[in-house]
Amino acid sequence: NNADTYLKFSLTSFTRSAALLGKAAASPVTCPPMAPTVYNAYIATLEILYGNSTESLQTYSMYGAEGFSSTINTSLTDSFTPKRLSLTSPFQAKVVRVLPKMAKNLRLLRMELLGYPEDCDWLDT
């Protein structure tokens, strides 16, 4: 839960973001002393910050079963299966930060930021 650990997207222009596509690892992770055992590690919850610059970031809140929350469940359950996280309210920003909040074993996360509508016209399918 370190605020200095995050993925940062620096965009060249204001971009409307509608979804994130994430997974934990590109290939099986092996960690000594457990090698060659596959190590299952992923981010379970995260927080999204966005804004015009790194000095003007605001926290994204998403509506869920318990109302609005800034802590977002990634739905990841293993290191290898990608999951799409559709944002309930798309936002427009030049800077987006994804902060891992809760992880299983290690903080591993690969993520794509999907724009709107051109980049993710398949979201509703």
mmCIF file of N, CA and C in Angstrom:
data_model
loop_
_atom_site.group_PDB
_atom_site.id
_atom_site.type_symbol
_atom_site.label_atom_id
_atom_site.label_comp_id
_atom_site.label_asym_id
_atom_site.label_seq_id
_atom_site.Cartn_x
_atom_site.Cartn_y
_atom_site.Cartn_z
ATOM 1 N N ASN A 1 0.824 -1.198 0.000
ATOM 2 C CA ASN A 1 0.000 0.000 0.000
ATOM 3 C C ASN A 1 0.861 1.252 0.000
ATOM 4 N N ASN A 2 1.867 1.286 -0.837
ATOM 5 C CA ASN A 2 2.777 2.406 -0.918
ATOM 6 C C ASN A 2 2.336 3.326 -2.051
ATOM 7 N N ALA A 3 2.090 4.597 -1.738
ATOM 8 C CA ALA A 3 1.625 5.554 -2.750
ATOM 9 C C ALA A 3 2.693 5.849 -3.793
ATOM 10 N N ASP A 4 3.943 5.457 -3.538
ATOM 11 C CA ASP A 4 5.021 5.677 -4.495
ATOM 12 C C ASP A 4 5.160 4.532 -5.493
ATOM 13 N N THR A 5 4.348 3.496 -5.355
ATOM 14 C CA THR A 5 4.375 2.358 -6.270
ATOM 15 C C THR A 5 3.131 2.414 -7.144
ATOM 16 N N TYR A 6 3.318 2.680 -8.435
ATOM 17 C CA TYR A 6 2.174 2.820 -9.330
ATOM 18 C C TYR A 6 2.597 2.639 -10.777
ATOM 19 N N LEU A 7 1.614 2.379 -11.632
ATOM 20 C CA LEU A 7 1.792 2.434 -13.079
ATOM 21 C C LEU A 7 1.300 3.796 -13.527
ATOM 22 N N LYS A 8 2.039 4.436 -14.413
ATOM 23 C CA LYS A 8 1.649 5.773 -14.858
ATOM 24 C C LYS A 8 1.494 5.786 -16.376
ATOM 25 N N PHE A 9 0.374 6.329 -16.829
ATOM 26 C CA PHE A 9 0.123 6.562 -18.245
ATOM 27 C C PHE A 9 0.233 8.064 -18.478
ATOM 28 N N SER A 10 1.203 8.493 -19.291
ATOM 29 C CA SER A 10 1.332 9.898 -19.674
ATOM 30 C C SER A 10 0.895 10.006 -21.127
ATOM 31 N N LEU A 11 -0.230 10.655 -21.357
ATOM 32 C CA LEU A 11 -0.822 10.739 -22.687
ATOM 33 C C LEU A 11 -0.468 12.076 -23.322
ATOM 34 N N THR A 12 -0.352 12.119 -24.647
ATOM 35 C CA THR A 12 0.044 13.344 -25.334
ATOM 36 C C THR A 12 -1.091 14.355 -25.443
ATOM 37 N N SER A 13 -2.318 13.900 -25.316
ATOM 38 C CA SER A 13 -3.470 14.802 -25.355
ATOM 39 C C SER A 13 -4.538 14.273 -24.403
ATOM 40 N N PHE A 14 -5.549 15.101 -24.146
ATOM 41 C CA PHE A 14 -6.648 14.647 -23.292
ATOM 42 C C PHE A 14 -7.334 13.474 -23.972
ATOM 43 N N THR A 15 -7.447 12.389 -23.267
ATOM 44 C CA THR A 15 -8.017 11.167 -23.811
ATOM 45 C C THR A 15 -9.114 10.670 -22.892
ATOM 46 N N ARG A 16 -10.237 10.286 -23.473
ATOM 47 C CA ARG A 16 -11.322 9.711 -22.678
ATOM 48 C C ARG A 16 -11.013 8.235 -22.468
ATOM 49 N N SER A 17 -10.971 7.827 -21.219
ATOM 50 C CA SER A 17 -10.670 6.441 -20.862
ATOM 51 C C SER A 17 -11.938 5.757 -20.389
ATOM 52 N N ALA A 18 -12.195 4.571 -20.921
ATOM 53 C CA ALA A 18 -13.432 3.862 -20.602
ATOM 54 C C ALA A 18 -13.201 2.500 -19.964
ATOM 55 N N ALA A 19 -11.968 1.976 -20.050
ATOM 56 C CA ALA A 19 -11.720 0.643 -19.497
ATOM 57 C C ALA A 19 -10.228 0.424 -19.306
ATOM 58 N N LEU A 20 -9.921 -0.543 -18.472
ATOM 59 C CA LEU A 20 -8.557 -1.021 -18.285
ATOM 60 C C LEU A 20 -8.547 -2.503 -18.626
ATOM 61 N N LEU A 21 -7.479 -2.945 -19.222
ATOM 62 C CA LEU A 21 -7.299 -4.361 -19.503
ATOM 63 C C LEU A 21 -6.041 -4.778 -18.769
ATOM 64 N N GLY A 22 -6.172 -5.707 -17.830
ATOM 65 C CA GLY A 22 -5.019 -6.049 -17.007
ATOM 66 C C GLY A 22 -4.803 -7.529 -16.848
ATOM 67 N N LYS A 23 -3.564 -7.869 -16.568
ATOM 68 C CA LYS A 23 -3.191 -9.215 -16.155
ATOM 69 C C LYS A 23 -1.896 -9.089 -15.371
ATOM 70 N N ALA A 24 -1.519 -10.136 -14.688
ATOM 71 C CA ALA A 24 -0.391 -10.022 -13.778
ATOM 72 C C ALA A 24 0.955 -10.238 -14.451
ATOM 73 N N ALA A 25 1.124 -11.298 -15.198
ATOM 74 C CA ALA A 25 2.443 -11.636 -15.715
ATOM 75 C C ALA A 25 2.374 -12.019 -17.183
ATOM 76 N N ALA A 26 3.464 -11.741 -17.888
ATOM 77 C CA ALA A 26 3.533 -12.110 -19.297
ATOM 78 C C ALA A 26 3.820 -13.593 -19.466
ATOM 79 N N SER A 27 4.510 -14.169 -18.502
ATOM 80 C CA SER A 27 4.866 -15.582 -18.546
ATOM 81 C C SER A 27 4.938 -16.098 -17.117
ATOM 82 N N PRO A 28 5.060 -17.404 -16.932
ATOM 83 C CA PRO A 28 5.138 -17.919 -15.566
ATOM 84 C C PRO A 28 6.266 -17.259 -14.783
ATOM 85 N N VAL A 29 5.989 -16.887 -13.569
ATOM 86 C CA VAL A 29 6.969 -16.253 -12.697
ATOM 87 C C VAL A 29 7.566 -17.328 -11.807
ATOM 88 N N THR A 30 8.867 -17.415 -11.802
ATOM 89 C CA THR A 30 9.528 -18.352 -10.898
ATOM 90 C C THR A 30 10.391 -17.558 -9.941
ATOM 91 N N CYS A 31 10.291 -17.877 -8.682
ATOM 92 C CA CYS A 31 11.031 -17.156 -7.659
ATOM 93 C C CYS A 31 11.832 -18.137 -6.828
ATOM 94 N N PRO A 32 13.148 -18.026 -6.818
ATOM 95 C CA PRO A 32 13.902 -18.844 -5.881
ATOM 96 C C PRO A 32 13.461 -18.465 -4.477
ATOM 97 N N PRO A 33 13.351 -19.323 -3.545
ATOM 98 C CA PRO A 33 13.750 -20.722 -3.551
ATOM 99 C C PRO A 33 12.678 -21.654 -4.099
ATOM 100 N N MET A 34 11.613 -21.129 -4.689
ATOM 101 C CA MET A 34 10.521 -21.982 -5.147
ATOM 102 C C MET A 34 10.697 -22.431 -6.592
ATOM 103 N N ALA A 35 11.689 -21.921 -7.295
ATOM 104 C CA ALA A 35 11.890 -22.292 -8.691
ATOM 105 C C ALA A 35 12.056 -23.798 -8.808
ATOM 106 N N PRO A 36 11.559 -24.447 -9.825
ATOM 107 C CA PRO A 36 10.853 -23.915 -10.987
ATOM 108 C C PRO A 36 9.341 -23.890 -10.836
ATOM 109 N N THR A 37 8.825 -23.839 -9.630
ATOM 110 C CA THR A 37 7.388 -23.789 -9.402
ATOM 111 C C THR A 37 6.826 -22.463 -9.909
ATOM 112 N N VAL A 38 5.687 -22.502 -10.582
ATOM 113 C CA VAL A 38 5.033 -21.276 -11.031
ATOM 114 C C VAL A 38 4.478 -20.550 -9.817
ATOM 115 N N TYR A 39 4.751 -19.275 -9.734
ATOM 116 C CA TYR A 39 4.361 -18.455 -8.595
ATOM 117 C C TYR A 39 3.125 -17.651 -8.974
ATOM 118 N N ASN A 40 2.003 -17.898 -8.340
ATOM 119 C CA ASN A 40 0.762 -17.200 -8.646
ATOM 120 C C ASN A 40 0.729 -15.876 -7.884
ATOM 121 N N ALA A 41 0.786 -14.772 -8.609
ATOM 122 C CA ALA A 41 0.817 -13.450 -7.984
ATOM 123 C C ALA A 41 0.069 -12.462 -8.863
ATOM 124 N N TYR A 42 -0.703 -11.576 -8.238
ATOM 125 C CA TYR A 42 -1.477 -10.592 -8.991
ATOM 126 C C TYR A 42 -1.986 -9.500 -8.052
ATOM 127 N N ILE A 43 -2.489 -8.418 -8.653
ATOM 128 C CA ILE A 43 -3.098 -7.320 -7.910
ATOM 129 C C ILE A 43 -4.586 -7.618 -7.768
ATOM 130 N N ALA A 44 -5.097 -7.624 -6.549
ATOM 131 C CA ALA A 44 -6.514 -7.906 -6.304
ATOM 132 C C ALA A 44 -7.353 -6.632 -6.310
ATOM 133 N N THR A 45 -6.842 -5.567 -5.710
ATOM 134 C CA THR A 45 -7.555 -4.287 -5.713
ATOM 135 C C THR A 45 -6.578 -3.173 -6.064
ATOM 136 N N LEU A 46 -7.124 -2.107 -6.623
ATOM 137 C CA LEU A 46 -6.299 -0.970 -7.017
ATOM 138 C C LEU A 46 -7.079 0.321 -6.849
ATOM 139 N N GLU A 47 -6.365 1.424 -7.028
ATOM 140 C CA GLU A 47 -6.973 2.752 -7.006
ATOM 141 C C GLU A 47 -6.498 3.477 -8.256
ATOM 142 N N ILE A 48 -7.362 4.281 -8.858
ATOM 143 C CA ILE A 48 -7.027 5.021 -10.072
ATOM 144 C C ILE A 48 -7.032 6.510 -9.752
ATOM 145 N N LEU A 49 -5.954 7.192 -10.136
ATOM 146 C CA LEU A 49 -5.874 8.647 -10.043
ATOM 147 C C LEU A 49 -5.744 9.178 -11.464
ATOM 148 N N TYR A 50 -6.370 10.317 -11.747
ATOM 149 C CA TYR A 50 -6.300 10.877 -13.094
ATOM 150 C C TYR A 50 -6.365 12.395 -13.025
ATOM 151 N N GLY A 51 -5.881 13.057 -14.088
ATOM 152 C CA GLY A 51 -5.938 14.513 -14.114
ATOM 153 C C GLY A 51 -5.206 15.102 -15.300
ATOM 154 N N ASN A 52 -5.055 16.431 -15.257
ATOM 155 C CA ASN A 52 -4.377 17.161 -16.327
ATOM 156 C C ASN A 52 -2.864 17.046 -16.216
ATOM 157 N N SER A 53 -2.369 16.891 -14.980
ATOM 158 C CA SER A 53 -0.935 16.767 -14.720
ATOM 159 C C SER A 53 -0.753 16.003 -13.413
ATOM 160 N N THR A 54 0.488 15.683 -13.085
ATOM 161 C CA THR A 54 0.741 14.954 -11.840
ATOM 162 C C THR A 54 0.442 15.809 -10.614
ATOM 163 N N GLU A 55 0.371 17.127 -10.774
ATOM 164 C CA GLU A 55 0.054 18.017 -9.656
ATOM 165 C C GLU A 55 -1.448 18.154 -9.418
ATOM 166 N N SER A 56 -2.273 17.716 -10.357
ATOM 167 C CA SER A 56 -3.725 17.912 -10.224
ATOM 168 C C SER A 56 -4.497 16.599 -10.380
ATOM 169 N N LEU A 57 -4.055 15.570 -9.689
ATOM 170 C CA LEU A 57 -4.711 14.267 -9.800
ATOM 171 C C LEU A 57 -5.909 14.173 -8.868
ATOM 172 N N GLN A 58 -6.957 13.532 -9.347
ATOM 173 C CA GLN A 58 -8.111 13.249 -8.499
ATOM 174 C C GLN A 58 -8.368 11.746 -8.493
ATOM 175 N N THR A 59 -9.004 11.287 -7.449
ATOM 176 C CA THR A 59 -9.252 9.861 -7.269
ATOM 177 C C THR A 59 -10.529 9.452 -7.987
ATOM 178 N N TYR A 60 -10.445 8.362 -8.751
ATOM 179 C CA TYR A 60 -11.609 7.820 -9.449
ATOM 180 C C TYR A 60 -12.406 6.956 -8.479
ATOM 181 N N SER A 61 -13.702 7.136 -8.453
ATOM 182 C CA SER A 61 -14.590 6.294 -7.649
ATOM 183 C C SER A 61 -15.521 5.541 -8.579
ATOM 184 N N MET A 62 -15.795 4.306 -8.214
ATOM 185 C CA MET A 62 -16.632 3.446 -9.035
ATOM 186 C C MET A 62 -17.797 2.945 -8.195
ATOM 187 N N TYR A 63 -18.959 2.863 -8.802
ATOM 188 C CA TYR A 63 -20.142 2.406 -8.085
ATOM 189 C C TYR A 63 -20.163 0.884 -8.058
ATOM 190 N N GLY A 64 -20.355 0.325 -6.873
ATOM 191 C CA GLY A 64 -20.410 -1.125 -6.718
ATOM 192 C C GLY A 64 -21.530 -1.522 -5.785
ATOM 193 N N ALA A 65 -21.484 -2.736 -5.300
ATOM 194 C CA ALA A 65 -22.534 -3.279 -4.436
ATOM 195 C C ALA A 65 -22.696 -2.481 -3.146
ATOM 196 N N GLU A 66 -21.617 -1.870 -2.677
ATOM 197 C CA GLU A 66 -21.664 -1.113 -1.424
ATOM 198 C C GLU A 66 -21.648 0.393 -1.655
ATOM 199 N N GLY A 67 -22.021 0.842 -2.846
ATOM 200 C CA GLY A 67 -22.014 2.267 -3.153
ATOM 201 C C GLY A 67 -20.707 2.670 -3.823
ATOM 202 N N PHE A 68 -20.392 3.975 -3.796
ATOM 203 C CA PHE A 68 -19.179 4.471 -4.437
ATOM 204 C C PHE A 68 -17.958 4.136 -3.599
ATOM 205 N N SER A 69 -16.885 3.748 -4.276
ATOM 206 C CA SER A 69 -15.642 3.410 -3.592
ATOM 207 C C SER A 69 -14.467 3.737 -4.500
ATOM 208 N N SER A 70 -13.365 4.195 -3.908
ATOM 209 C CA SER A 70 -12.153 4.440 -4.689
ATOM 210 C C SER A 70 -11.299 3.177 -4.797
ATOM 211 N N THR A 71 -11.576 2.173 -3.972
ATOM 212 C CA THR A 71 -10.869 0.895 -4.067
ATOM 213 C C THR A 71 -11.627 0.007 -5.047
ATOM 214 N N ILE A 72 -10.942 -0.411 -6.104
ATOM 215 C CA ILE A 72 -11.579 -1.125 -7.204
ATOM 216 C C ILE A 72 -11.058 -2.557 -7.265
ATOM 217 N N ASN A 73 -11.969 -3.508 -7.342
ATOM 218 C CA ASN A 73 -11.618 -4.921 -7.467
ATOM 219 C C ASN A 73 -11.236 -5.199 -8.918
ATOM 220 N N THR A 74 -10.071 -5.791 -9.149
ATOM 221 C CA THR A 74 -9.607 -6.059 -10.513
ATOM 222 C C THR A 74 -10.238 -7.301 -11.132
ATOM 223 N N SER A 75 -10.808 -8.188 -10.332
ATOM 224 C CA SER A 75 -11.354 -9.479 -10.772
ATOM 225 C C SER A 75 -10.278 -10.439 -11.251
ATOM 226 N N LEU A 76 -9.005 -10.108 -11.048
ATOM 227 C CA LEU A 76 -7.936 -11.043 -11.392
ATOM 228 C C LEU A 76 -7.936 -12.179 -10.376
ATOM 229 N N THR A 77 -7.763 -13.398 -10.864
ATOM 230 C CA THR A 77 -7.746 -14.564 -9.978
ATOM 231 C C THR A 77 -6.492 -15.407 -10.155
ATOM 232 N N ASP A 78 -5.663 -15.058 -11.134
ATOM 233 C CA ASP A 78 -4.397 -15.759 -11.330
ATOM 234 C C ASP A 78 -3.439 -14.831 -12.064
ATOM 235 N N SER A 79 -2.234 -15.327 -12.332
ATOM 236 C CA SER A 79 -1.202 -14.494 -12.950
ATOM 237 C C SER A 79 -1.355 -14.329 -14.455
ATOM 238 N N PHE A 80 -2.141 -15.173 -15.106
ATOM 239 C CA PHE A 80 -2.070 -15.250 -16.559
ATOM 240 C C PHE A 80 -3.332 -14.872 -17.320
ATOM 241 N N THR A 81 -4.492 -14.879 -16.674
ATOM 242 C CA THR A 81 -5.744 -14.625 -17.373
ATOM 243 C C THR A 81 -6.044 -13.130 -17.395
ATOM 244 N N PRO A 82 -6.095 -12.501 -18.580
ATOM 245 C CA PRO A 82 -6.408 -11.070 -18.636
ATOM 246 C C PRO A 82 -7.871 -10.807 -18.298
ATOM 247 N N LYS A 83 -8.123 -9.663 -17.693
ATOM 248 C CA LYS A 83 -9.488 -9.252 -17.339
ATOM 249 C C LYS A 83 -9.696 -7.809 -17.776
ATOM 250 N N ARG A 84 -10.900 -7.530 -18.270
ATOM 251 C CA ARG A 84 -11.274 -6.164 -18.639
ATOM 252 C C ARG A 84 -12.028 -5.546 -17.477
ATOM 253 N N LEU A 85 -11.641 -4.343 -17.113
ATOM 254 C CA LEU A 85 -12.311 -3.590 -16.066
ATOM 255 C C LEU A 85 -12.973 -2.384 -16.725
ATOM 256 N N SER A 86 -14.264 -2.480 -17.002
ATOM 257 C CA SER A 86 -15.002 -1.370 -17.604
ATOM 258 C C SER A 86 -15.286 -0.332 -16.532
ATOM 259 N N LEU A 87 -14.986 0.913 -16.835
ATOM 260 C CA LEU A 87 -15.201 1.998 -15.882
ATOM 261 C C LEU A 87 -16.655 2.453 -15.956
ATOM 262 N N THR A 88 -17.316 2.581 -14.811
ATOM 263 C CA THR A 88 -18.728 2.968 -14.809
ATOM 264 C C THR A 88 -18.917 4.400 -15.286
ATOM 265 N N SER A 89 -17.921 5.244 -15.080
ATOM 266 C CA SER A 89 -17.950 6.628 -15.562
ATOM 267 C C SER A 89 -16.637 6.915 -16.264
ATOM 268 N N PRO A 90 -16.612 6.881 -17.605
ATOM 269 C CA PRO A 90 -15.372 7.212 -18.306
ATOM 270 C C PRO A 90 -14.896 8.611 -17.911
ATOM 271 N N PHE A 91 -13.590 8.824 -17.934
ATOM 272 C CA PHE A 91 -13.031 10.126 -17.576
ATOM 273 C C PHE A 91 -12.061 10.581 -18.655
ATOM 274 N N GLN A 92 -11.771 11.881 -18.651
ATOM 275 C CA GLN A 92 -10.854 12.460 -19.614
ATOM 276 C C GLN A 92 -9.634 12.968 -18.860
ATOM 277 N N ALA A 93 -8.433 12.595 -19.329
ATOM 278 C CA ALA A 93 -7.221 12.971 -18.611
ATOM 279 C C ALA A 93 -6.002 12.892 -19.519
ATOM 280 N N LYS A 94 -4.923 13.553 -19.075
ATOM 281 C CA LYS A 94 -3.622 13.425 -19.731
ATOM 282 C C LYS A 94 -2.694 12.516 -18.937
ATOM 283 N N VAL A 95 -2.972 12.383 -17.634
ATOM 284 C CA VAL A 95 -2.153 11.547 -16.754
ATOM 285 C C VAL A 95 -3.072 10.594 -15.997
ATOM 286 N N VAL A 96 -2.739 9.312 -16.002
ATOM 287 C CA VAL A 96 -3.501 8.310 -15.254
ATOM 288 C C VAL A 96 -2.504 7.477 -14.455
ATOM 289 N N ARG A 97 -2.782 7.334 -13.169
ATOM 290 C CA ARG A 97 -1.959 6.477 -12.305
ATOM 291 C C ARG A 97 -2.818 5.338 -11.772
ATOM 292 N N VAL A 98 -2.253 4.145 -11.770
ATOM 293 C CA VAL A 98 -2.912 2.969 -11.205
ATOM 294 C C VAL A 98 -2.073 2.529 -10.009
ATOM 295 N N LEU A 99 -2.666 2.618 -8.814
ATOM 296 C CA LEU A 99 -1.968 2.264 -7.579
ATOM 297 C C LEU A 99 -2.457 0.917 -7.066
ATOM 298 N N PRO A 100 -1.575 -0.070 -6.954
ATOM 299 C CA PRO A 100 -1.977 -1.350 -6.373
ATOM 300 C C PRO A 100 -2.287 -1.183 -4.889
ATOM 301 N N LYS A 101 -3.374 -1.754 -4.433
ATOM 302 C CA LYS A 101 -3.761 -1.668 -3.022
ATOM 303 C C LYS A 101 -3.558 -2.996 -2.309
ATOM 304 N N MET A 102 -4.126 -4.067 -2.855
ATOM 305 C CA MET A 102 -3.996 -5.380 -2.230
ATOM 306 C C MET A 102 -3.506 -6.372 -3.282
ATOM 307 N N ALA A 103 -2.522 -7.174 -2.914
ATOM 308 C CA ALA A 103 -1.941 -8.118 -3.856
ATOM 309 C C ALA A 103 -1.888 -9.509 -3.255
ATOM 310 N N LYS A 104 -1.848 -10.494 -4.139
ATOM 311 C CA LYS A 104 -1.607 -11.870 -3.698
ATOM 312 C C LYS A 104 -0.153 -12.188 -4.024
ATOM 313 N N ASN A 105 0.624 -12.442 -3.023
ATOM 314 C CA ASN A 105 2.039 -12.815 -3.094
ATOM 315 C C ASN A 105 2.938 -11.671 -3.555
ATOM 316 N N LEU A 106 2.915 -11.283 -4.801
ATOM 317 C CA LEU A 106 3.733 -10.182 -5.311
ATOM 318 C C LEU A 106 2.840 -9.170 -6.010
ATOM 319 N N ARG A 107 3.331 -7.925 -6.134
ATOM 320 C CA ARG A 107 2.588 -6.919 -6.895
ATOM 321 C C ARG A 107 3.024 -6.998 -8.352
ATOM 322 N N LEU A 108 2.300 -7.776 -9.134
ATOM 323 C CA LEU A 108 2.566 -7.909 -10.565
ATOM 324 C C LEU A 108 1.354 -7.397 -11.317
ATOM 325 N N LEU A 109 1.584 -6.501 -12.273
ATOM 326 C CA LEU A 109 0.460 -5.963 -13.036
ATOM 327 C C LEU A 109 0.947 -5.425 -14.368
ATOM 328 N N ARG A 110 0.326 -5.896 -15.439
ATOM 329 C CA ARG A 110 0.490 -5.325 -16.779
ATOM 330 C C ARG A 110 -0.869 -4.779 -17.147
ATOM 331 N N MET A 111 -0.905 -3.591 -17.689
ATOM 332 C CA MET A 111 -2.197 -2.970 -17.905
ATOM 333 C C MET A 111 -2.198 -2.136 -19.177
ATOM 334 N N GLU A 112 -3.337 -2.146 -19.850
ATOM 335 C CA GLU A 112 -3.578 -1.271 -20.994
ATOM 336 C C GLU A 112 -4.738 -0.364 -20.643
ATOM 337 N N LEU A 113 -4.631 0.882 -21.039
ATOM 338 C CA LEU A 113 -5.695 1.857 -20.853
ATOM 339 C C LEU A 113 -6.445 1.948 -22.174
ATOM 340 N N LEU A 114 -7.739 1.665 -22.156
ATOM 341 C CA LEU A 114 -8.537 1.661 -23.378
ATOM 342 C C LEU A 114 -9.307 2.963 -23.504
ATOM 343 N N GLY A 115 -9.177 3.586 -24.670
ATOM 344 C CA GLY A 115 -9.856 4.848 -24.924
ATOM 345 C C GLY A 115 -11.318 4.655 -25.262
ATOM 346 N N TYR A 116 -11.961 5.767 -25.622
ATOM 347 C CA TYR A 116 -13.399 5.727 -25.871
ATOM 348 C C TYR A 116 -13.731 6.715 -26.969
ATOM 349 N N PRO A 117 -14.544 6.438 -27.943
ATOM 350 C CA PRO A 117 -15.140 5.140 -28.221
ATOM 351 C C PRO A 117 -14.339 4.325 -29.223
ATOM 352 N N GLU A 118 -13.399 4.979 -29.947
ATOM 353 C CA GLU A 118 -12.721 4.290 -31.050
ATOM 354 C C GLU A 118 -11.985 3.033 -30.605
ATOM 355 N N ASP A 119 -11.274 3.106 -29.488
ATOM 356 C CA ASP A 119 -10.424 1.996 -29.070
ATOM 357 C C ASP A 119 -11.180 0.859 -28.413
ATOM 358 N N CYS A 120 -12.407 1.091 -27.999
ATOM 359 C CA CYS A 120 -13.097 0.020 -27.262
ATOM 360 C C CYS A 120 -14.568 -0.057 -27.637
ATOM 361 N N ASP A 121 -14.839 -0.090 -28.930
ATOM 362 C CA ASP A 121 -16.218 -0.226 -29.373
ATOM 363 C C ASP A 121 -16.770 -1.614 -29.070
ATOM 364 N N TRP A 122 -15.927 -2.530 -28.635
ATOM 365 C CA TRP A 122 -16.336 -3.895 -28.299
ATOM 366 C C TRP A 122 -16.724 -4.040 -26.837
ATOM 367 N N LEU A 123 -16.694 -2.966 -26.052
ATOM 368 C CA LEU A 123 -16.934 -3.062 -24.611
ATOM 369 C C LEU A 123 -18.294 -3.645 -24.262
ATOM 370 N N ASP A 124 -19.295 -3.367 -25.044
ATOM 371 C CA ASP A 124 -20.643 -3.813 -24.703
ATOM 372 C C ASP A 124 -20.991 -5.172 -25.296
ATOM 373 N N THR A 125 -20.041 -5.811 -25.967
ATOM 374 C CA THR A 125 -20.335 -7.103 -26.588
ATOM 375 C C THR A 125 -20.087 -8.245 -25.634
#
